[in-house]
Amino acid sequence: MASDTNGGSGGKTVLNRRNAIKSLGVTGLAMTAGCIGDLNGDGEWPSRQVEIVSPWAAGGGADRTSRAVADAAENHTDVSWNVSNQTGGSGSVGMNAAANSEPDGHTLGCTAPEIALFQHLGIAELGPDDITPIMQYTEFPAALVVHQDAEFSSLDEWISYGENNPGELQMANSGNGSSWHMAAAGIADEAGIDVEHVSYDGASPAMQAVINGEADCTAVGAAEVAPQVRDGDLEALGVAFSEQVDSLPDTQTMTEQGLDIEIGSWLGHFAPADIDDETRDAIVDVYESVYEDDQFVEFMENNDFMRVQRGPDEFSQFLDEQYEYYGNLVEELDISA
């Protein structure tokens, strides 16, 4: 249920009860109440801890924003929220785990454009029809980044190097068939160069590969890579978006530099496909509160994440559009997993 966390006895009661729940843990609750769950006393969702499955490694955008959602959700429910990382298969391992979980609303998943790619690439049978969309809450324009000491320090130089050394540029991505693989392939195709795509289990490992010199470049979310650019480990050559983004204020768009492409990623959360409408609506109500929660808004602003909201119906329609878009892109670029 919703709670007043800004003051008043109602909010204090909820917060104190939640702190007690966290300190007791599941075992303590079972000893106290004689069974696990029904913390609200009315059988309604949520009756125990909620887990969000992030399908990529800790430190990336999916992980960090999911943890921000979980933290804010604790302000609006009586239970604790947890994030687990289940990586592999370009995100299909974690998304499948959430999609196939008990449809009681206590296991949710984080999803991205990959959900519209798996079937086209033969990675997994999982698709938009196999989940219940809850909310999209952000999007990420792709940024092309290289090591700060790379021999190319501009988009033009990167393209020239690729033209003169076909197939030699190693481009890290967050998994074969992932949205960042698609972004990298799209950027390279628009530039007219051949690159070698190298897969990692998430955007964070892909960025680290460039920092460590294992790969020459990567295309990941502008907000995700902004801290490494500010720290000087990486240099951003361009952003594949319609306008310059706040997270990389000194980086031109690729269109401004003569490369006409806009591509990136987004994140949202989902429940299993066969969840009942009443539970789904209860989850959506909490997520709407989370989206406007001061703690969540502050996190997103402080970490350069765009806030973009699509509720369940709009998100469902968007997923269908993404499925068609990526199907066409896979065919056009002849990409295989």
mmCIF file of C-alpha atoms in Angstrom:
data_model
loop_
_atom_site.group_PDB
_atom_site.id
_atom_site.type_symbol
_atom_site.label_atom_id
_atom_site.label_comp_id
_atom_site.label_asym_id
_atom_site.label_seq_id
_atom_site.Cartn_x
_atom_site.Cartn_y
_atom_site.Cartn_z
ATOM 1 C CA MET A 1 0.000 0.000 0.000
ATOM 2 C CA ALA A 2 1.071 3.593 -0.396
ATOM 3 C CA SER A 3 2.613 5.322 2.580
ATOM 4 C CA ASP A 4 3.345 8.865 3.672
ATOM 5 C CA THR A 5 7.109 8.892 4.122
ATOM 6 C CA ASN A 6 7.421 12.646 4.476
ATOM 7 C CA GLY A 7 5.982 12.871 7.939
ATOM 8 C CA GLY A 8 2.996 11.958 10.073
ATOM 9 C CA SER A 9 2.330 8.932 12.203
ATOM 10 C CA GLY A 10 1.137 6.762 9.285
ATOM 11 C CA GLY A 11 4.452 7.016 7.410
ATOM 12 C CA LYS A 12 6.458 6.489 10.598
ATOM 13 C CA THR A 13 4.525 3.333 11.388
ATOM 14 C CA VAL A 14 5.159 1.897 7.912
ATOM 15 C CA LEU A 15 8.850 2.713 7.998
ATOM 16 C CA ASN A 16 9.323 1.302 11.476
ATOM 17 C CA ARG A 17 7.519 -1.898 10.527
ATOM 18 C CA ARG A 18 9.638 -2.226 7.383
ATOM 19 C CA ASN A 19 12.841 -1.753 9.374
ATOM 20 C CA ALA A 20 11.692 -4.444 11.758
ATOM 21 C CA ILE A 21 10.972 -6.742 8.818
ATOM 22 C CA LYS A 22 14.443 -6.208 7.405
ATOM 23 C CA SER A 23 16.119 -6.856 10.733
ATOM 24 C CA LEU A 24 14.131 -10.056 11.341
ATOM 25 C CA GLY A 25 14.599 -11.513 7.872
ATOM 26 C CA VAL A 26 12.452 -14.332 6.506
ATOM 27 C CA THR A 27 13.322 -16.755 9.313
ATOM 28 C CA GLY A 28 12.408 -14.230 11.982
ATOM 29 C CA LEU A 29 9.102 -13.540 10.280
ATOM 30 C CA ALA A 30 8.269 -17.229 10.146
ATOM 31 C CA MET A 31 9.012 -17.573 13.861
ATOM 32 C CA THR A 32 6.983 -14.493 14.713
ATOM 33 C CA ALA A 33 3.952 -14.973 12.486
ATOM 34 C CA GLY A 34 4.007 -18.734 12.142
ATOM 35 C CA CYS A 35 4.291 -18.507 8.354
ATOM 36 C CA ILE A 36 6.011 -16.524 5.635
ATOM 37 C CA GLY A 37 4.102 -13.640 4.101
ATOM 38 C CA ASP A 38 0.824 -11.801 4.396
ATOM 39 C CA LEU A 39 2.574 -8.855 5.987
ATOM 40 C CA ASN A 40 -0.433 -6.668 5.217
ATOM 41 C CA GLY A 41 -2.822 -9.055 6.953
ATOM 42 C CA ASP A 42 -5.212 -9.030 3.966
ATOM 43 C CA GLY A 43 -3.546 -11.393 1.487
ATOM 44 C CA GLU A 44 -2.899 -8.611 -1.019
ATOM 45 C CA TRP A 45 0.333 -7.931 -2.912
ATOM 46 C CA PRO A 46 3.022 -7.564 -1.693
ATOM 47 C CA SER A 47 2.969 -10.101 1.112
ATOM 48 C CA ARG A 48 6.736 -10.665 1.260
ATOM 49 C CA GLN A 49 10.025 -9.425 -0.209
ATOM 50 C CA VAL A 50 9.928 -8.392 -3.869
ATOM 51 C CA GLU A 51 12.875 -9.342 -6.072
ATOM 52 C CA ILE A 52 13.806 -7.547 -9.291
ATOM 53 C CA VAL A 53 15.970 -9.634 -11.616
ATOM 54 C CA SER A 54 18.562 -7.575 -13.494
ATOM 55 C CA PRO A 55 19.746 -9.584 -16.527
ATOM 56 C CA TRP A 56 23.120 -7.868 -16.732
ATOM 57 C CA ALA A 57 26.115 -7.375 -14.474
ATOM 58 C CA ALA A 58 26.291 -5.068 -11.466
ATOM 59 C CA GLY A 59 27.349 -1.517 -12.279
ATOM 60 C CA GLY A 60 25.484 -1.142 -15.568
ATOM 61 C CA GLY A 61 22.359 0.904 -16.194
ATOM 62 C CA ALA A 62 19.906 -1.991 -15.727
ATOM 63 C CA ASP A 63 21.426 -2.864 -12.363
ATOM 64 C CA ARG A 64 21.792 0.669 -11.038
ATOM 65 C CA THR A 65 18.352 1.906 -12.045
ATOM 66 C CA SER A 66 16.666 -1.289 -10.833
ATOM 67 C CA ARG A 67 18.276 -0.760 -7.438
ATOM 68 C CA ALA A 68 17.001 2.821 -7.449
ATOM 69 C CA VAL A 69 13.496 1.534 -8.211
ATOM 70 C CA ALA A 70 13.799 -1.029 -5.404
ATOM 71 C CA ASP A 71 14.992 1.568 -2.903
ATOM 72 C CA ALA A 72 12.159 3.946 -3.775
ATOM 73 C CA ALA A 73 9.559 1.155 -3.775
ATOM 74 C CA GLU A 74 10.336 0.505 -0.120
ATOM 75 C CA ASN A 75 8.919 3.971 0.562
ATOM 76 C CA HIS A 76 5.562 2.833 -0.807
ATOM 77 C CA THR A 77 5.210 -0.767 0.419
ATOM 78 C CA ASP A 78 5.519 -2.626 3.727
ATOM 79 C CA VAL A 79 8.188 -5.052 2.496
ATOM 80 C CA SER A 80 11.810 -5.037 1.479
ATOM 81 C CA TRP A 81 12.863 -5.033 -2.188
ATOM 82 C CA ASN A 82 15.950 -6.781 -3.524
ATOM 83 C CA VAL A 83 17.825 -6.838 -6.855
ATOM 84 C CA SER A 84 19.597 -9.964 -8.105
ATOM 85 C CA ASN A 85 21.884 -10.209 -11.135
ATOM 86 C CA GLN A 86 21.341 -13.229 -13.393
ATOM 87 C CA THR A 87 23.515 -12.700 -16.454
ATOM 88 C CA GLY A 88 24.144 -14.504 -19.717
ATOM 89 C CA GLY A 89 22.584 -15.041 -23.103
ATOM 90 C CA SER A 90 22.489 -11.323 -23.922
ATOM 91 C CA GLY A 91 20.062 -10.863 -21.052
ATOM 92 C CA SER A 92 17.875 -13.870 -21.887
ATOM 93 C CA VAL A 93 18.925 -15.827 -18.779
ATOM 94 C CA GLY A 94 17.710 -13.188 -16.331
ATOM 95 C CA MET A 95 14.625 -12.225 -18.327
ATOM 96 C CA ASN A 96 13.592 -15.869 -18.679
ATOM 97 C CA ALA A 97 14.063 -16.373 -14.935
ATOM 98 C CA ALA A 98 11.683 -13.512 -14.180
ATOM 99 C CA ALA A 99 9.207 -14.397 -16.938
ATOM 100 C CA ASN A 100 9.004 -17.998 -15.704
ATOM 101 C CA SER A 101 8.764 -17.142 -12.011
ATOM 102 C CA GLU A 102 5.670 -17.640 -9.870
ATOM 103 C CA PRO A 103 3.080 -15.133 -11.190
ATOM 104 C CA ASP A 104 2.373 -13.631 -7.781
ATOM 105 C CA GLY A 105 4.176 -10.323 -8.307
ATOM 106 C CA HIS A 106 7.047 -11.063 -5.944
ATOM 107 C CA THR A 107 9.552 -11.608 -8.752
ATOM 108 C CA LEU A 108 9.791 -8.902 -11.400
ATOM 109 C CA GLY A 109 12.230 -8.493 -14.260
ATOM 110 C CA CYS A 110 14.166 -5.733 -15.953
ATOM 111 C CA THR A 111 13.916 -5.667 -19.731
ATOM 112 C CA ALA A 112 15.347 -3.717 -22.657
ATOM 113 C CA PRO A 113 15.289 -3.910 -26.484
ATOM 114 C CA GLU A 114 16.719 -7.437 -26.237
ATOM 115 C CA ILE A 115 13.200 -8.716 -25.474
ATOM 116 C CA ALA A 116 12.340 -7.714 -29.055
ATOM 117 C CA LEU A 117 15.501 -9.335 -30.452
ATOM 118 C CA PHE A 118 15.791 -12.826 -28.961
ATOM 119 C CA GLN A 119 13.388 -14.534 -31.340
ATOM 120 C CA HIS A 120 14.717 -12.762 -34.445
ATOM 121 C CA LEU A 121 18.252 -13.910 -33.612
ATOM 122 C CA GLY A 122 17.353 -17.374 -32.348
ATOM 123 C CA ILE A 123 18.832 -16.643 -28.916
ATOM 124 C CA ALA A 124 15.696 -17.583 -26.971
ATOM 125 C CA GLU A 125 11.974 -18.128 -27.473
ATOM 126 C CA LEU A 126 11.245 -15.205 -25.144
ATOM 127 C CA GLY A 127 9.401 -12.256 -26.691
ATOM 128 C CA PRO A 128 7.072 -9.370 -25.788
ATOM 129 C CA ASP A 129 4.053 -11.705 -25.650
ATOM 130 C CA ASP A 130 5.705 -13.711 -22.849
ATOM 131 C CA ILE A 131 5.734 -10.912 -20.273
ATOM 132 C CA THR A 132 3.372 -8.450 -18.623
ATOM 133 C CA PRO A 133 4.768 -4.914 -19.121
ATOM 134 C CA ILE A 134 4.672 -2.749 -15.991
ATOM 135 C CA MET A 135 6.547 0.453 -16.826
ATOM 136 C CA GLN A 136 9.336 1.832 -18.980
ATOM 137 C CA TYR A 137 11.183 4.457 -16.953
ATOM 138 C CA THR A 138 14.258 5.532 -18.931
ATOM 139 C CA GLU A 139 16.022 5.503 -22.299
ATOM 140 C CA PHE A 140 19.679 5.657 -23.283
ATOM 141 C CA PRO A 141 21.014 7.260 -26.465
ATOM 142 C CA ALA A 142 24.085 5.333 -27.607
ATOM 143 C CA ALA A 143 27.505 6.938 -27.187
ATOM 144 C CA LEU A 144 30.576 5.754 -29.085
ATOM 145 C CA VAL A 145 33.587 5.769 -26.747
ATOM 146 C CA VAL A 146 37.277 4.897 -27.009
ATOM 147 C CA HIS A 147 40.211 4.817 -24.596
ATOM 148 C CA GLN A 148 41.499 8.252 -23.663
ATOM 149 C CA ASP A 149 44.866 7.384 -25.274
ATOM 150 C CA ALA A 150 43.413 5.917 -28.491
ATOM 151 C CA GLU A 151 45.039 6.921 -31.740
ATOM 152 C CA PHE A 152 41.707 8.325 -32.928
ATOM 153 C CA SER A 153 40.232 11.214 -30.967
ATOM 154 C CA SER A 154 37.300 12.157 -33.209
ATOM 155 C CA LEU A 155 34.505 10.383 -35.042
ATOM 156 C CA ASP A 156 36.103 11.203 -38.397
ATOM 157 C CA GLU A 157 39.434 9.714 -37.274
ATOM 158 C CA TRP A 158 37.657 6.592 -35.986
ATOM 159 C CA ILE A 159 35.899 6.153 -39.331
ATOM 160 C CA SER A 160 39.126 6.757 -41.263
ATOM 161 C CA TYR A 161 40.956 4.169 -39.170
ATOM 162 C CA GLY A 162 38.178 1.666 -39.797
ATOM 163 C CA GLU A 163 38.265 2.331 -43.548
ATOM 164 C CA ASN A 164 42.034 1.893 -43.682
ATOM 165 C CA ASN A 165 42.074 -1.143 -41.376
ATOM 166 C CA PRO A 166 38.974 -3.187 -42.239
ATOM 167 C CA GLY A 167 38.000 -5.705 -39.582
ATOM 168 C CA GLU A 168 40.718 -4.638 -37.135
ATOM 169 C CA LEU A 169 38.643 -2.441 -34.833
ATOM 170 C CA GLN A 170 37.474 -4.533 -31.878
ATOM 171 C CA MET A 171 34.132 -3.219 -30.635
ATOM 172 C CA ALA A 172 32.931 -4.426 -27.228
ATOM 173 C CA ASN A 173 29.223 -4.878 -26.555
ATOM 174 C CA SER A 174 26.972 -6.056 -23.735
ATOM 175 C CA GLY A 175 26.319 -9.453 -25.321
ATOM 176 C CA ASN A 176 25.906 -10.983 -28.747
ATOM 177 C CA GLY A 177 22.504 -9.919 -30.009
ATOM 178 C CA SER A 178 22.105 -7.285 -27.307
ATOM 179 C CA SER A 179 20.784 -3.782 -27.887
ATOM 180 C CA TRP A 180 24.320 -2.405 -27.670
ATOM 181 C CA HIS A 181 25.470 -4.997 -30.217
ATOM 182 C CA MET A 182 22.720 -3.687 -32.480
ATOM 183 C CA ALA A 183 23.734 -0.081 -31.776
ATOM 184 C CA ALA A 184 27.377 -0.862 -32.546
ATOM 185 C CA ALA A 185 26.453 -2.706 -35.727
ATOM 186 C CA GLY A 186 24.171 0.123 -36.785
ATOM 187 C CA ILE A 187 26.833 2.768 -36.189
ATOM 188 C CA ALA A 188 29.520 0.771 -38.017
ATOM 189 C CA ASP A 189 27.146 0.101 -40.912
ATOM 190 C CA GLU A 190 26.213 3.770 -41.211
ATOM 191 C CA ALA A 191 29.927 4.631 -41.162
ATOM 192 C CA GLY A 192 30.585 2.035 -43.860
ATOM 193 C CA ILE A 193 33.292 0.165 -41.927
ATOM 194 C CA ASP A 194 33.830 -3.428 -40.814
ATOM 195 C CA VAL A 195 34.505 -4.077 -37.125
ATOM 196 C CA GLU A 196 34.987 -7.171 -34.971
ATOM 197 C CA HIS A 197 32.241 -7.388 -32.351
ATOM 198 C CA VAL A 198 33.372 -8.739 -28.962
ATOM 199 C CA SER A 199 30.680 -9.774 -26.459
ATOM 200 C CA TYR A 200 30.638 -9.234 -22.694
ATOM 201 C CA ASP A 201 27.977 -9.836 -20.025
ATOM 202 C CA GLY A 202 26.755 -6.260 -19.740
ATOM 203 C CA ALA A 203 27.589 -2.653 -20.527
ATOM 204 C CA SER A 204 29.862 -2.235 -17.508
ATOM 205 C CA PRO A 205 32.213 -5.101 -18.512
ATOM 206 C CA ALA A 206 32.193 -3.809 -22.095
ATOM 207 C CA MET A 207 33.306 -0.361 -20.940
ATOM 208 C CA GLN A 208 35.943 -1.914 -18.692
ATOM 209 C CA ALA A 209 37.279 -3.883 -21.654
ATOM 210 C CA VAL A 210 37.991 -0.597 -23.464
ATOM 211 C CA ILE A 211 39.568 0.908 -20.347
ATOM 212 C CA ASN A 212 41.777 -2.193 -19.992
ATOM 213 C CA GLY A 213 42.781 -2.143 -23.647
ATOM 214 C CA GLU A 214 41.032 -5.423 -24.464
ATOM 215 C CA ALA A 215 38.850 -3.667 -27.049
ATOM 216 C CA ASP A 216 39.222 -0.485 -29.097
ATOM 217 C CA CYS A 217 35.752 0.976 -28.616
ATOM 218 C CA THR A 218 32.221 0.346 -27.487
ATOM 219 C CA ALA A 219 28.755 1.793 -27.962
ATOM 220 C CA VAL A 220 26.805 2.008 -24.703
ATOM 221 C CA GLY A 221 24.392 4.377 -23.010
ATOM 222 C CA ALA A 222 25.537 7.977 -22.707
ATOM 223 C CA ALA A 223 24.487 8.109 -19.054
ATOM 224 C CA GLU A 224 26.214 4.800 -18.278
ATOM 225 C CA VAL A 225 29.543 5.906 -19.672
ATOM 226 C CA ALA A 226 29.443 9.537 -18.507
ATOM 227 C CA PRO A 227 31.365 8.917 -15.222
ATOM 228 C CA GLN A 228 34.249 7.227 -17.069
ATOM 229 C CA VAL A 229 34.344 10.071 -19.592
ATOM 230 C CA ARG A 230 34.395 12.669 -16.806
ATOM 231 C CA ASP A 231 37.135 10.749 -14.986
ATOM 232 C CA GLY A 232 39.226 10.706 -18.141
ATOM 233 C CA ASP A 233 39.411 6.933 -18.649
ATOM 234 C CA LEU A 234 37.318 7.076 -21.805
ATOM 235 C CA GLU A 235 36.651 9.631 -24.532
ATOM 236 C CA ALA A 236 33.253 10.008 -26.205
ATOM 237 C CA LEU A 237 33.357 10.537 -29.971
ATOM 238 C CA GLY A 238 29.657 11.053 -30.594
ATOM 239 C CA VAL A 239 26.108 10.415 -29.401
ATOM 240 C CA ALA A 240 23.525 8.726 -31.652
ATOM 241 C CA PHE A 241 20.661 11.029 -30.729
ATOM 242 C CA SER A 242 18.685 13.941 -32.135
ATOM 243 C CA GLU A 243 20.315 16.455 -29.793
ATOM 244 C CA GLN A 244 23.206 16.745 -27.360
ATOM 245 C CA VAL A 245 22.528 15.071 -24.030
ATOM 246 C CA ASP A 246 23.054 16.492 -20.557
ATOM 247 C CA SER A 247 25.174 13.528 -19.464
ATOM 248 C CA LEU A 248 27.798 14.287 -22.147
ATOM 249 C CA PRO A 249 27.445 18.041 -22.668
ATOM 250 C CA ASP A 250 30.749 18.391 -24.547
ATOM 251 C CA THR A 251 30.031 15.605 -27.029
ATOM 252 C CA GLN A 252 28.432 16.344 -30.380
ATOM 253 C CA THR A 253 25.719 14.188 -31.869
ATOM 254 C CA MET A 254 26.766 11.904 -34.697
ATOM 255 C CA THR A 255 24.340 13.680 -37.008
ATOM 256 C CA GLU A 256 26.148 16.968 -36.354
ATOM 257 C CA GLN A 257 29.332 15.193 -37.451
ATOM 258 C CA GLY A 258 27.851 13.814 -40.655
ATOM 259 C CA LEU A 259 26.792 10.338 -39.491
ATOM 260 C CA ASP A 260 23.009 10.200 -39.715
ATOM 261 C CA ILE A 261 21.982 7.682 -37.072
ATOM 262 C CA GLU A 262 19.859 7.677 -33.916
ATOM 263 C CA ILE A 263 19.940 4.482 -31.890
ATOM 264 C CA GLY A 264 20.203 3.388 -28.280
ATOM 265 C CA SER A 265 18.391 1.442 -25.605
ATOM 266 C CA TRP A 266 15.747 1.752 -22.893
ATOM 267 C CA LEU A 267 14.803 0.013 -19.661
ATOM 268 C CA GLY A 268 11.548 -1.095 -18.105
ATOM 269 C CA HIS A 269 10.222 -3.639 -15.627
ATOM 270 C CA PHE A 270 7.804 -6.508 -16.167
ATOM 271 C CA ALA A 271 5.931 -9.322 -14.447
ATOM 272 C CA PRO A 272 5.228 -12.864 -15.703
ATOM 273 C CA ALA A 273 2.685 -13.109 -18.518
ATOM 274 C CA ASP A 274 0.010 -14.968 -16.545
ATOM 275 C CA ILE A 275 -0.156 -12.651 -13.543
ATOM 276 C CA ASP A 276 -3.720 -11.702 -12.599
ATOM 277 C CA ASP A 277 -5.024 -8.213 -13.380
ATOM 278 C CA GLU A 278 -5.541 -7.250 -9.742
ATOM 279 C CA THR A 279 -1.922 -7.968 -8.816
ATOM 280 C CA ARG A 280 -0.659 -6.276 -11.971
ATOM 281 C CA ASP A 281 -2.660 -3.146 -11.164
ATOM 282 C CA ALA A 282 -1.287 -3.100 -7.611
ATOM 283 C CA ILE A 283 2.285 -3.284 -8.962
ATOM 284 C CA VAL A 284 1.557 -0.525 -11.494
ATOM 285 C CA ASP A 285 0.223 1.708 -8.707
ATOM 286 C CA VAL A 286 3.483 1.301 -6.771
ATOM 287 C CA TYR A 287 5.571 1.974 -9.878
ATOM 288 C CA GLU A 288 3.645 5.159 -10.615
ATOM 289 C CA SER A 289 4.473 6.315 -7.091
ATOM 290 C CA VAL A 290 8.108 5.270 -7.555
ATOM 291 C CA TYR A 291 8.420 7.243 -10.796
ATOM 292 C CA GLU A 292 7.458 10.454 -8.960
ATOM 293 C CA ASP A 293 9.271 9.563 -5.732
ATOM 294 C CA ASP A 294 11.745 12.295 -4.720
ATOM 295 C CA GLN A 295 14.436 9.724 -3.958
ATOM 296 C CA PHE A 296 14.109 8.113 -7.393
ATOM 297 C CA VAL A 297 13.935 11.444 -9.225
ATOM 298 C CA GLU A 298 17.061 12.641 -7.424
ATOM 299 C CA PHE A 299 18.941 9.447 -8.302
ATOM 300 C CA MET A 300 18.016 9.705 -11.968
ATOM 301 C CA GLU A 301 18.970 13.373 -12.176
ATOM 302 C CA ASN A 302 22.229 12.981 -10.246
ATOM 303 C CA ASN A 303 23.285 10.060 -12.443
ATOM 304 C CA ASP A 304 22.294 11.583 -15.792
ATOM 305 C CA PHE A 305 19.549 9.053 -16.530
ATOM 306 C CA MET A 306 16.678 10.375 -18.646
ATOM 307 C CA ARG A 307 13.230 9.825 -17.141
ATOM 308 C CA VAL A 308 10.888 8.510 -19.832
ATOM 309 C CA GLN A 309 7.621 6.937 -18.701
ATOM 310 C CA ARG A 310 5.403 4.453 -20.516
ATOM 311 C CA GLY A 311 2.654 2.774 -18.516
ATOM 312 C CA PRO A 312 1.573 -0.840 -19.128
ATOM 313 C CA ASP A 313 -0.653 -0.249 -22.174
ATOM 314 C CA GLU A 314 1.671 2.209 -23.896
ATOM 315 C CA PHE A 315 4.672 0.061 -22.987
ATOM 316 C CA SER A 316 2.972 -3.006 -24.499
ATOM 317 C CA GLN A 317 2.331 -1.162 -27.770
ATOM 318 C CA PHE A 318 5.910 0.137 -27.766
ATOM 319 C CA LEU A 319 7.236 -3.422 -27.357
ATOM 320 C CA ASP A 320 5.272 -4.539 -30.416
ATOM 321 C CA GLU A 321 6.762 -1.650 -32.392
ATOM 322 C CA GLN A 322 10.251 -2.526 -31.159
ATOM 323 C CA TYR A 323 9.741 -6.150 -32.192
ATOM 324 C CA GLU A 324 8.970 -5.085 -35.747
ATOM 325 C CA TYR A 325 11.773 -2.483 -35.845
ATOM 326 C CA TYR A 326 14.489 -4.854 -34.682
ATOM 327 C CA GLY A 327 13.235 -7.631 -36.906
ATOM 328 C CA ASN A 328 13.738 -5.344 -39.888
ATOM 329 C CA LEU A 329 17.148 -4.199 -38.609
ATOM 330 C CA VAL A 330 18.404 -7.758 -38.096
ATOM 331 C CA GLU A 331 17.360 -8.639 -41.631
ATOM 332 C CA GLU A 332 18.756 -5.438 -43.158
ATOM 333 C CA LEU A 333 22.162 -5.755 -41.471
ATOM 334 C CA ASP A 334 22.196 -9.573 -41.769
ATOM 335 C CA ILE A 335 23.055 -9.974 -38.079
ATOM 336 C CA SER A 336 23.172 -13.420 -36.510
ATOM 337 C CA ALA A 337 23.727 -14.472 -32.910
#
